[in-house]
Short mmCIF file of C-alpha atoms in Angstrom, two decimals:
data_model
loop_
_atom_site.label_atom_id
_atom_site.label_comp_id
_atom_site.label_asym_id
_atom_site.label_seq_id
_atom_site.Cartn_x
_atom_site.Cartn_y
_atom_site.Cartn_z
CA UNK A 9 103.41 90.28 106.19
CA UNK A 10 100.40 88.90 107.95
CA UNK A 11 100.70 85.22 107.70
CA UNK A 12 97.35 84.45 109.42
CA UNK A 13 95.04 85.61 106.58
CA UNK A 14 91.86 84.15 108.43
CA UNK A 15 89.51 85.84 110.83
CA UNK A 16 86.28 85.12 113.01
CA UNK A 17 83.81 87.56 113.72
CA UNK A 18 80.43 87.42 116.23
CA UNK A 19 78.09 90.21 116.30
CA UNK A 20 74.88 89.84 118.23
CA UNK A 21 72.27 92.33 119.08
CA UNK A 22 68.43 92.23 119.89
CA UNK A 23 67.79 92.41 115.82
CA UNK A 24 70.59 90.06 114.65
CA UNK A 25 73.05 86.90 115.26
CA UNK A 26 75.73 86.79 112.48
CA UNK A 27 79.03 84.75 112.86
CA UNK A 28 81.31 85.38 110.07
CA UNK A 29 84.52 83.08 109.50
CA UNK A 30 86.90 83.05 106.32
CA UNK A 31 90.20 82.66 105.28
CA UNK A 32 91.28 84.86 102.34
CA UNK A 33 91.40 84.23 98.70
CA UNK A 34 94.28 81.15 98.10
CA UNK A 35 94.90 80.83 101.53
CA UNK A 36 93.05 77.84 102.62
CA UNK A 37 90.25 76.96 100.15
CA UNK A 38 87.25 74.82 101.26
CA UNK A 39 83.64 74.81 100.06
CA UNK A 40 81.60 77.89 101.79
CA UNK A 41 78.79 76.81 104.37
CA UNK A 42 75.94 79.64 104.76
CA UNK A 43 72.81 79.35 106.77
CA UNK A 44 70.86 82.73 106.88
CA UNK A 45 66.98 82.93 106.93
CA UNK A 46 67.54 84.91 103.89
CA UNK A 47 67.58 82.64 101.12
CA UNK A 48 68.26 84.65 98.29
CA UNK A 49 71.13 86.13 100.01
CA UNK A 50 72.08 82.80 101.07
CA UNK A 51 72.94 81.81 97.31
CA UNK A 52 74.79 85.03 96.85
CA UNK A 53 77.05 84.62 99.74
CA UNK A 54 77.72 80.54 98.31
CA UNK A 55 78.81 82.29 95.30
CA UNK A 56 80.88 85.26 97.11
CA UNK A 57 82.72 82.23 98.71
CA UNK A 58 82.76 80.06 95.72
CA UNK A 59 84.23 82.31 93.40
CA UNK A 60 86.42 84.15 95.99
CA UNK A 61 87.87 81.41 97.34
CA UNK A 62 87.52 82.15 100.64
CA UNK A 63 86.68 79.14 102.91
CA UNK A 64 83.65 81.35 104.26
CA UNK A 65 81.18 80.46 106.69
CA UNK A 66 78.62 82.30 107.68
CA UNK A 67 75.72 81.49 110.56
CA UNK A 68 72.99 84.23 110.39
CA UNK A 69 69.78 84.67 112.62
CA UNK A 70 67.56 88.02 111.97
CA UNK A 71 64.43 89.32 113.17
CA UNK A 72 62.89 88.57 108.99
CA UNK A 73 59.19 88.34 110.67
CA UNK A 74 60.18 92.35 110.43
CA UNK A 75 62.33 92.74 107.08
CA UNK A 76 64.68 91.27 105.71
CA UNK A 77 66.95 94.61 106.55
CA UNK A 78 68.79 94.09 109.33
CA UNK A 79 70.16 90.91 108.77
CA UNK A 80 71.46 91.90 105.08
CA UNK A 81 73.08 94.60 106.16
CA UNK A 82 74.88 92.69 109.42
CA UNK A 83 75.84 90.05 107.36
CA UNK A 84 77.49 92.76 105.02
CA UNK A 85 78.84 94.53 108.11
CA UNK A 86 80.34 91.19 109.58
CA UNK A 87 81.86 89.98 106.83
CA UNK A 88 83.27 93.54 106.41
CA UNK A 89 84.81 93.14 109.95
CA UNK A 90 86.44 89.31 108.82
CA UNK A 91 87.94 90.77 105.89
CA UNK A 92 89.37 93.72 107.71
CA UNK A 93 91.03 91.72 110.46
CA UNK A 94 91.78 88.85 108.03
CA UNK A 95 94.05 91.45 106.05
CA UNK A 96 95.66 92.73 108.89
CA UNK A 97 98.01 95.31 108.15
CA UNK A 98 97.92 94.37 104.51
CA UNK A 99 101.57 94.28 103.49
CA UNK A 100 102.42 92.44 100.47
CA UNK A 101 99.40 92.16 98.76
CA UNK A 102 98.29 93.17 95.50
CA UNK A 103 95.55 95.52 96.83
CA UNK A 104 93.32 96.50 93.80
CA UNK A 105 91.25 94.06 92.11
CA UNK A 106 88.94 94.47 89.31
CA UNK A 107 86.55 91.90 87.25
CA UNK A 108 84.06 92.22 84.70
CA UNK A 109 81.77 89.55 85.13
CA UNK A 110 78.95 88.63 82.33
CA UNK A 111 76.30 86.19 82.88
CA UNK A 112 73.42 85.72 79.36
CA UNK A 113 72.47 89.33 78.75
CA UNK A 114 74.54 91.48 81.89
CA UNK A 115 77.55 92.60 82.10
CA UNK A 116 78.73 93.75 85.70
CA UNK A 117 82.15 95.61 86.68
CA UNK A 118 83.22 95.37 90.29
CA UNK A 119 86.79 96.95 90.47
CA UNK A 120 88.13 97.33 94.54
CA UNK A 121 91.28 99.04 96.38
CA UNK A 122 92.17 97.70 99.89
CA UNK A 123 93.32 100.59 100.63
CA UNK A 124 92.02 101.76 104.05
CA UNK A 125 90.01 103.89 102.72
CA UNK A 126 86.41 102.94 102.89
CA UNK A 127 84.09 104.70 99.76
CA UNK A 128 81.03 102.75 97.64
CA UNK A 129 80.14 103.72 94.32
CA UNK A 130 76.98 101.82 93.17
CA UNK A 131 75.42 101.94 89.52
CA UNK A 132 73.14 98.98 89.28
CA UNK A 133 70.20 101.41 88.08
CA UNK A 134 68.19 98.32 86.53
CA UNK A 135 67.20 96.95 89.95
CA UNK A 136 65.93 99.40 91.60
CA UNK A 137 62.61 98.92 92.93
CA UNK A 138 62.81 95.43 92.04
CA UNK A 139 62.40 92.07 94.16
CA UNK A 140 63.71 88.82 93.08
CA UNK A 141 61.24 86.15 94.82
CA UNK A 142 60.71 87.35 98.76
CA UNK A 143 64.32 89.62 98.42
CA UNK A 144 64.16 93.24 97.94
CA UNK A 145 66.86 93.99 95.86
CA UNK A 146 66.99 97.78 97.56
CA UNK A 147 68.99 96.15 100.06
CA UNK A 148 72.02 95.27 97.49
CA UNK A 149 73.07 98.63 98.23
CA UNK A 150 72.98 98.37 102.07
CA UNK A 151 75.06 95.04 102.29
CA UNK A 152 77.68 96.66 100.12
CA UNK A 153 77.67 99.60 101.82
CA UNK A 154 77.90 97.92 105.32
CA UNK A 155 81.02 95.62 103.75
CA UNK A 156 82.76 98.40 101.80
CA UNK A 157 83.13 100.56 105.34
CA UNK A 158 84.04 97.76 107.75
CA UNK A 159 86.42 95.99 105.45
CA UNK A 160 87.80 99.90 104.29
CA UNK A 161 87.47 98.86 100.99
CA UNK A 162 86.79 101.58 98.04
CA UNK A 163 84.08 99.73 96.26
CA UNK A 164 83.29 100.63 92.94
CA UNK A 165 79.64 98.65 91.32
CA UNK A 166 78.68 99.30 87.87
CA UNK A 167 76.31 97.47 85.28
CA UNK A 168 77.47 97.91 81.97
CA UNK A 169 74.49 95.67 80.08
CA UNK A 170 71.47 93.55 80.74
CA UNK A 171 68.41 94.28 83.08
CA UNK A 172 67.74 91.17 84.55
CA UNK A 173 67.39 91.82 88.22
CA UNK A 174 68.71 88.27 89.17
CA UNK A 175 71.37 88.06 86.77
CA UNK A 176 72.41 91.35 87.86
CA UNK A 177 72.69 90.97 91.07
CA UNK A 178 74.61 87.55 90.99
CA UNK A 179 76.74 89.05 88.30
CA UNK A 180 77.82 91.56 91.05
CA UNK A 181 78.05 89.36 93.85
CA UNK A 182 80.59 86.82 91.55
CA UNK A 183 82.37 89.96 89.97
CA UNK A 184 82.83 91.13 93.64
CA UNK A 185 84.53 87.62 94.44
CA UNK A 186 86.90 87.41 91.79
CA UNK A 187 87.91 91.03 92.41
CA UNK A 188 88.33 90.20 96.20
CA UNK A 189 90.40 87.37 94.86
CA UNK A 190 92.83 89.20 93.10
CA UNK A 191 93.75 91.39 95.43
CA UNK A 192 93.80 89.97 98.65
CA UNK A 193 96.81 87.32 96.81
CA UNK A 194 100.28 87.91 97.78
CA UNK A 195 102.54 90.24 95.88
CA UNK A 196 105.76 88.37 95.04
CA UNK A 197 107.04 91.72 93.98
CA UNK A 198 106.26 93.24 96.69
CA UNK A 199 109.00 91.81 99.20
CA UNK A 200 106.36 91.80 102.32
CA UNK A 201 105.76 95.72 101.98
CA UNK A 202 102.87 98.09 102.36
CA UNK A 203 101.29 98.91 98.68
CA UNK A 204 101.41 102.32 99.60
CA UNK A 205 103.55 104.69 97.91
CA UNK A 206 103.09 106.73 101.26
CA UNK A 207 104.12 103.64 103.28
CA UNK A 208 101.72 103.77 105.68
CA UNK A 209 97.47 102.40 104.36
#
């Protein structure tokens, strides 16, 4: 079993500067710090960390003068990368997670498998085409998408009520945590193994 749990990540280009750090769910809890020029993505991460329990920092510079695109989707591709080395080779944990997460009028369902084998399936329908203050909320889609393949996560999105384009997108963002959170903890029943019936993720 990986008894580290915790990785740091740096990724810097001529777009972006992200630095992602975390410990997973359980492990080593502390209260997030995020500083991106994105501000509306800087209250969803503070949630993701919140509710995941993840001791997550994230530092974020992006050419936003531009869009707002690049540095979403690096910051989704970074913290992809954390998770991924966090989990190492991901014996004994529980390895699927699911939550339904409601907030006033929507409900969200974010169910996961840490599987190794990186696949999105997205269904928020009610924000597309929408912006919530300066955030384009077309870009939900690329920071999952960026996290779901660098962390090889099967990632599975779906709004089940409301139409809110805030609530639905913090809805995801905390259903997405508590998901995380379940199945990055440690198995007891799983005696340190690989939760593969192949043996091998």
């Amino acid at each position: 079993m990986n008894d580290v749990r915790r990785a740091e990540v740096e990724r810097s280009t001529r777009e972006t500067q992200i630095r992602v750090a975390l410990a997973l769910p359980g492990d080593a809890p502390a209260p997030p710090k995020v500083e991106t020029p994105v501000p509306f993505l800087s209250h969803m991460l503070d949630a993701l960390g919140r509710h995941g329990a993840m001791a997550l920092e994230v530092e974020a510079k992006g050419d936003v003068e531009i869009d707002d695109h690049h540095t979403v989707e690096d910051v989704g591709l970074v913290l992809g990368q954390a998770l991924d080395q966090a989990l190492g080779d991901r014996k004994g944990i529980y390895r699927y997670g699911h939550f339904s997460l409601v907030m006033d009028e929507t409900l969200v369902d974010v169910a996961l498998d840490l599987g190794g084998r990186p696949y999105l399936v997205y269904d928020l329908p009610a924000i597309t085409g929408k912006w919530i203050g300066r955030f384009d909320c077309e870009l939900v889609r690329e920071f999952y998408q960026a996290l779901a393949v660098q962390a090889r996560m099967n990632l599975h999105v779906h709004l089940r009520a409301g139409g809110n384009a805030h609530h639905v997108v913090e809805a995801s963002f905390k259903g997405l945590a508590r998901a995380l959170r379940m199945a990055c903890q440690r198995d007891p029943a799983s005696a340190g193994s690989v939760p593969s019936t192949k043996g091998v993720l």
